mmCIF file of C-alpha atoms in Angstrom:
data_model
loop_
_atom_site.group_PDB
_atom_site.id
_atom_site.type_symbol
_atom_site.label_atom_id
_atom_site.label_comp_id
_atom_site.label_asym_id
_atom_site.label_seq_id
_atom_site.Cartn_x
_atom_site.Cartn_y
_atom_site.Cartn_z
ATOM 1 C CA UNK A 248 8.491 2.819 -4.982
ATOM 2 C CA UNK A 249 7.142 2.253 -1.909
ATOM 3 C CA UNK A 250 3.585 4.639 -1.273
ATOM 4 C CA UNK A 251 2.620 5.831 2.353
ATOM 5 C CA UNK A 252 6.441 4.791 3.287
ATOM 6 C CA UNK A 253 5.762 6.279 7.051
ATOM 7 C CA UNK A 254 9.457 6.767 8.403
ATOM 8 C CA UNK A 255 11.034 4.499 5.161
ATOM 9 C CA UNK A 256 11.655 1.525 6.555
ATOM 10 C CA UNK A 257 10.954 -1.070 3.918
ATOM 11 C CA UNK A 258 12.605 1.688 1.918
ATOM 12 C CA UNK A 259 15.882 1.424 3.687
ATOM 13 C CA UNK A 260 15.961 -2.217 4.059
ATOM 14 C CA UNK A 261 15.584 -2.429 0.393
ATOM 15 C CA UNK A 262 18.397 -0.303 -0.494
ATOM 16 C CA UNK A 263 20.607 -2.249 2.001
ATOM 17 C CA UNK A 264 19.970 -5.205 1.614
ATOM 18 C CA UNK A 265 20.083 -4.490 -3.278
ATOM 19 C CA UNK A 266 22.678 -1.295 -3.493
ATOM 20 C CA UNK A 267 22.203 -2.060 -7.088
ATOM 21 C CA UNK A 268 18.269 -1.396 -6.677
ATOM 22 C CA UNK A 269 16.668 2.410 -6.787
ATOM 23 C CA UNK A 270 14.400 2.615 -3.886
ATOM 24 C CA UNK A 271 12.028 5.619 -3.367
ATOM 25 C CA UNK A 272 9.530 6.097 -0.456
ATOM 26 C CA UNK A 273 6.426 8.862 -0.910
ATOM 27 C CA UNK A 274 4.218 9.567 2.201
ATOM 28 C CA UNK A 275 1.751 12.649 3.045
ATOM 29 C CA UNK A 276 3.185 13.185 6.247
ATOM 30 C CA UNK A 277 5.482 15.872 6.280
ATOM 31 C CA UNK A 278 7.588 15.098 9.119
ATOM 32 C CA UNK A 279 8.020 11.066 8.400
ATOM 33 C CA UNK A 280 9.258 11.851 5.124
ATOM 34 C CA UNK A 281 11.822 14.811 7.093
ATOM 35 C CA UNK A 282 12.808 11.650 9.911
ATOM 36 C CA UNK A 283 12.975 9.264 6.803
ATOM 37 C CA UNK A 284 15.515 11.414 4.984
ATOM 38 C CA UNK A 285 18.054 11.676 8.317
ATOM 39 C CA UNK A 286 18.555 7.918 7.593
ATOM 40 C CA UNK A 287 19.706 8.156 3.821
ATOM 41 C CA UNK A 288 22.997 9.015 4.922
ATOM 42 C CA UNK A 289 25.649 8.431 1.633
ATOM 43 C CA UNK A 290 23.711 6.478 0.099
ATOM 44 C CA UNK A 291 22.491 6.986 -3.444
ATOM 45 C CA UNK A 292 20.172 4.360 -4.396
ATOM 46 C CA UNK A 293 17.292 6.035 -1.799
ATOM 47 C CA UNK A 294 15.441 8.809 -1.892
ATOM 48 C CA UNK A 295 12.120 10.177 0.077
ATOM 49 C CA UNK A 296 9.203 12.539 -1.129
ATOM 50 C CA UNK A 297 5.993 13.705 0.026
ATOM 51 C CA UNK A 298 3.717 12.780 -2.364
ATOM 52 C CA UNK A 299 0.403 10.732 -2.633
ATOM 53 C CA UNK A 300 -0.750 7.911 -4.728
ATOM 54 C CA UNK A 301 -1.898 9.940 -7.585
ATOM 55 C CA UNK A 302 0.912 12.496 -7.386
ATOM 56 C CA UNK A 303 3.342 9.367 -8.338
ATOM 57 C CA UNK A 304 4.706 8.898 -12.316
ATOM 58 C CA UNK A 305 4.324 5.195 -11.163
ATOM 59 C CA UNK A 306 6.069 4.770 -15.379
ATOM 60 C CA UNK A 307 9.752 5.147 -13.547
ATOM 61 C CA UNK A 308 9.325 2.150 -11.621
ATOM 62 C CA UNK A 309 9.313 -1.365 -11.734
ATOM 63 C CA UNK A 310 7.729 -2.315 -8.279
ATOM 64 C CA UNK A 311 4.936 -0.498 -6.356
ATOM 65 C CA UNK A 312 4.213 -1.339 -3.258
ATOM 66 C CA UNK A 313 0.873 -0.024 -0.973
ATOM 67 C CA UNK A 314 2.008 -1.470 2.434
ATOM 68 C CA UNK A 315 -1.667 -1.044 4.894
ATOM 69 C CA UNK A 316 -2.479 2.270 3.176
ATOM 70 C CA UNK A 317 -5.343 1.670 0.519
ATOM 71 C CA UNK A 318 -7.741 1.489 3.180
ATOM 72 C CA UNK A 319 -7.634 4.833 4.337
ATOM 73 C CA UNK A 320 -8.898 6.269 0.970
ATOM 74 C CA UNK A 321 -13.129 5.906 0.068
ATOM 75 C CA UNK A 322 -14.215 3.334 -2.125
ATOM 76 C CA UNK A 323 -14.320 5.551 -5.000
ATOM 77 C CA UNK A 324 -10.587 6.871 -4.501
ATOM 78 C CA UNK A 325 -9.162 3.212 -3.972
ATOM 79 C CA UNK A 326 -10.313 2.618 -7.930
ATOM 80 C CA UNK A 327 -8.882 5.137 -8.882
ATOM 81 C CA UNK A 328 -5.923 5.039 -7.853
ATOM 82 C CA UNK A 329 -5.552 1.074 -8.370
ATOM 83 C CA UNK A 330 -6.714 2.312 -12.369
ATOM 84 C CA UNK A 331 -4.060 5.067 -11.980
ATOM 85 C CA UNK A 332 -1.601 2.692 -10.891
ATOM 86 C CA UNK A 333 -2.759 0.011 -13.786
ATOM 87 C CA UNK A 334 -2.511 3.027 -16.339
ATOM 88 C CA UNK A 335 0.990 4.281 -15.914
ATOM 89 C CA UNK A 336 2.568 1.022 -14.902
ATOM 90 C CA UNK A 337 4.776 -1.007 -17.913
ATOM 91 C CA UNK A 338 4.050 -4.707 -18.858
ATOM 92 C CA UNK A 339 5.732 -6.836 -16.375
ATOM 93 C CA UNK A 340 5.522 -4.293 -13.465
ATOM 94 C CA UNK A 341 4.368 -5.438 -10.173
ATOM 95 C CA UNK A 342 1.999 -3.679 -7.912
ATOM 96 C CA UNK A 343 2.378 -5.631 -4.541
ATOM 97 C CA UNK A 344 -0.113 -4.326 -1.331
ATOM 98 C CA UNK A 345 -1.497 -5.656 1.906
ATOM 99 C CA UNK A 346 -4.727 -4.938 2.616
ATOM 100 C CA UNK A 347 -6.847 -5.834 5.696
ATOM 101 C CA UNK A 348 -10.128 -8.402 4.212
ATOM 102 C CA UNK A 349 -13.452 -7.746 5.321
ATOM 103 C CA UNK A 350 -13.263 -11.828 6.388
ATOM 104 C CA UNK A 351 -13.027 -13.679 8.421
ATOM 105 C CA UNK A 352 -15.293 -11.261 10.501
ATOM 106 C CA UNK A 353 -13.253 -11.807 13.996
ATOM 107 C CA UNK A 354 -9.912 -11.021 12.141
ATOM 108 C CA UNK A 355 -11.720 -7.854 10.359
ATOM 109 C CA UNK A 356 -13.227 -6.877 14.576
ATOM 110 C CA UNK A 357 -9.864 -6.625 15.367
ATOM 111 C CA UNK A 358 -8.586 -5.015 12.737
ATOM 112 C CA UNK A 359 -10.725 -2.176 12.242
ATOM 113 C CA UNK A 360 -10.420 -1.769 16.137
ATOM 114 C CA UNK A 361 -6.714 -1.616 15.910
ATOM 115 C CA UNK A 362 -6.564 0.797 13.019
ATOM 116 C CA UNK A 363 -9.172 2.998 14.646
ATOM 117 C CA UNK A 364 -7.012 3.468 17.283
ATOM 118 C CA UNK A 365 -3.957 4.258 14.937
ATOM 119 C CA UNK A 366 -6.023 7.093 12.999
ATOM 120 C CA UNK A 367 -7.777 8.243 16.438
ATOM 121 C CA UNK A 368 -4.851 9.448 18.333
ATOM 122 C CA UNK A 369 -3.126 10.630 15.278
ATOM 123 C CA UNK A 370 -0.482 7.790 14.991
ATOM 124 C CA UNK A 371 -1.243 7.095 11.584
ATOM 125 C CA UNK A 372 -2.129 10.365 9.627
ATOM 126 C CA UNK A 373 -4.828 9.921 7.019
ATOM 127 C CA UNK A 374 -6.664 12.410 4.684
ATOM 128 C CA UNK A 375 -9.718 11.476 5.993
ATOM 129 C CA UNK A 376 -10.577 9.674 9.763
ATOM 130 C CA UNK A 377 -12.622 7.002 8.324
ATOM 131 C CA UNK A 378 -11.817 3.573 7.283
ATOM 132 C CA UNK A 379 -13.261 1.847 4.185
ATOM 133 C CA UNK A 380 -12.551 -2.213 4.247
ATOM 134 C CA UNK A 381 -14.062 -4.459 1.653
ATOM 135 C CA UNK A 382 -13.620 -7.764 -0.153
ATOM 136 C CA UNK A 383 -10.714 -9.145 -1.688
ATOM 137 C CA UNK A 384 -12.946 -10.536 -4.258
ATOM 138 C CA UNK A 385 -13.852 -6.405 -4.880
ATOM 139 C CA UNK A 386 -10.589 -5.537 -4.751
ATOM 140 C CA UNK A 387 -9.393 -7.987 -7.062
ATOM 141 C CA UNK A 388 -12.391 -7.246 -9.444
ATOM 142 C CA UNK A 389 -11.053 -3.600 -9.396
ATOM 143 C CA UNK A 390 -7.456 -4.666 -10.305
ATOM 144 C CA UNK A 391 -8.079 -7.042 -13.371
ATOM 145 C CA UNK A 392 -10.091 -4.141 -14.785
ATOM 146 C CA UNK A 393 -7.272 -2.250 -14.258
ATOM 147 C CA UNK A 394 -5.023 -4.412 -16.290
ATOM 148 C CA UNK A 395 -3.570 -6.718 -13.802
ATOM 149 C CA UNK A 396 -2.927 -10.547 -13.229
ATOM 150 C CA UNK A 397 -3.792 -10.924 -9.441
ATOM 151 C CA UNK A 398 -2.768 -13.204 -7.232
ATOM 152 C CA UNK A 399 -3.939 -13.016 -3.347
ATOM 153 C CA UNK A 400 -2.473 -14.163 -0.321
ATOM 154 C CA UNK A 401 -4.579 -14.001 2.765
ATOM 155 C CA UNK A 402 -3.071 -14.059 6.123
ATOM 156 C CA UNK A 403 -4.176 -17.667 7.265
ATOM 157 C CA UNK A 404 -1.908 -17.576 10.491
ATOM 158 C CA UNK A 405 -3.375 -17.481 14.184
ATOM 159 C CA UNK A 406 -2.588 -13.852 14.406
ATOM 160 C CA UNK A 407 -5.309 -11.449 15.101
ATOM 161 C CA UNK A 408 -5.183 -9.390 11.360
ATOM 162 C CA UNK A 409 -7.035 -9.922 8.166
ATOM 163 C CA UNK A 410 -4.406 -8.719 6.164
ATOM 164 C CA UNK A 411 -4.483 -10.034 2.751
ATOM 165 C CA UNK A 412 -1.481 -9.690 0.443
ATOM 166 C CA UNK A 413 -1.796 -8.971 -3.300
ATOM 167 C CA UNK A 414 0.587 -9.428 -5.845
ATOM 168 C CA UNK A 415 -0.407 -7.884 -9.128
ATOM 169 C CA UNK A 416 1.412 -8.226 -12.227
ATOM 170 C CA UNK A 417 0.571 -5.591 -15.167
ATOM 171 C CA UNK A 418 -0.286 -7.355 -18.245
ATOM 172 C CA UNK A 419 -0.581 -6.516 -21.693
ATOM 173 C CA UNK A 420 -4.532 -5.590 -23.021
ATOM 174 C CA UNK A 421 -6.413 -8.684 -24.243
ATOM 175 C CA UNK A 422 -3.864 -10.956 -22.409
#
C-alpha cells in the first residue's frame, strides 16, 4: 500500500516490475487517483483509491509505504497516524517512509523552501498549507512507541534534501 500515491507511480512500477505482488495506491486528491487509474490498464495486481492515512485497514497489507507525505499533517496527526499504522499492522509488517529531517539546517532551508513552493501553487495538495518538520530522533521516538523496530537512513549525499528514510518493522509487544 502505498499512502499519498500522487499519480501511482511507485504503484505501477511495483506491479510491473512483481505481477505476483498486490499493489494499492490511496491519495486525497481526487483527480491523481482518476489519472492514476487510466494507467492500470489489464492488469490485476493494482488498484487506486482515494483515501487518507487513517481511512486505510493497513491489516490487508504487508508493506506501507509514506513516500514525502507525513509532513504535511500537524504534529499531533503524524502520531496518530504512525500509532494507527503500528495498531493495525501484523508482526513482521514493514512501514517504510521518507521524511525530510529538521538537520542538517542548510538541507532542511532548502527543503522547506522547495516544499513551500509545491503546497503554494497547489502542486502538491495538502489538507492543510502548513508544513510541520521535526527530528528523526522524534519521529523515531513516536514509532517504537508505536510498536516498531526502526531503522533510519538519512540522505548523506551532496544533494540539496534532508530526506531521511525509515524502515520500520512491526514487532511483537515486549520484544
Amino acid at each position: 500500500l502505498d499512502v499519498g500515491c500522487g499519480y501511482g507511480i511507485l504503484v505501477n512500477y511495483l506491479s510491473l516490475t512483481d505481477p505476483g505482488c498486490r499493489t494499492v495506491g490511496t491519495d486525497i486528491d481526487v483527480a491523481r487517483i482518476e489519472k492514476a487509474r487510466k494507467t492500470i490498464g489489464n492488469r490485476n495486481n493494482i488498484g487506486f483509491d482515494v483515501s487518507d492515512f487513517l481511512g486505510n485497514d493497513f491489516s490487508r497489507f504487508n508493506v506501507v509505504l509514506a513516500i514525502d507525505v507525513l509532513h504535511y499533517f500537524d504534529f499531533e496527526m503524524q502520531d496518530q497516524i504512525m500509532t494507527h499504522i503500528g495498531n493495525k499492522l501484523g508482526n513482521d509488517s514493514l512501514f517504510i517512509f521518507r521524511y525530510p529531517d529538521i538537520k542538517p539546517k542548510w538541507k532542511y532551508y532548502w527543503t522547506y523552501f522547495q516544499e513551500s513552493i509545491m503546497v503554494g501553487s497547489s502542486i502538491t495538495k495538502t489538507n492543510n498549507s502548513k508544513l510541520h518538520f521535526r527530528s528523526s530522533e522524534v519521529i523515531e521516538t513516536v514509532l517504537i512507541k508505536a510498536g516498531f523496530k526502526v531503522q533510519i537512513y538519512p540522505n548523506t549525499s551532496a544533494l540539496p534534501y534532508s530526506d531521511t528514510l525509515f524502515v520500520c518493522t512491526k514487532v511483537a509487544p515486549g520484544q
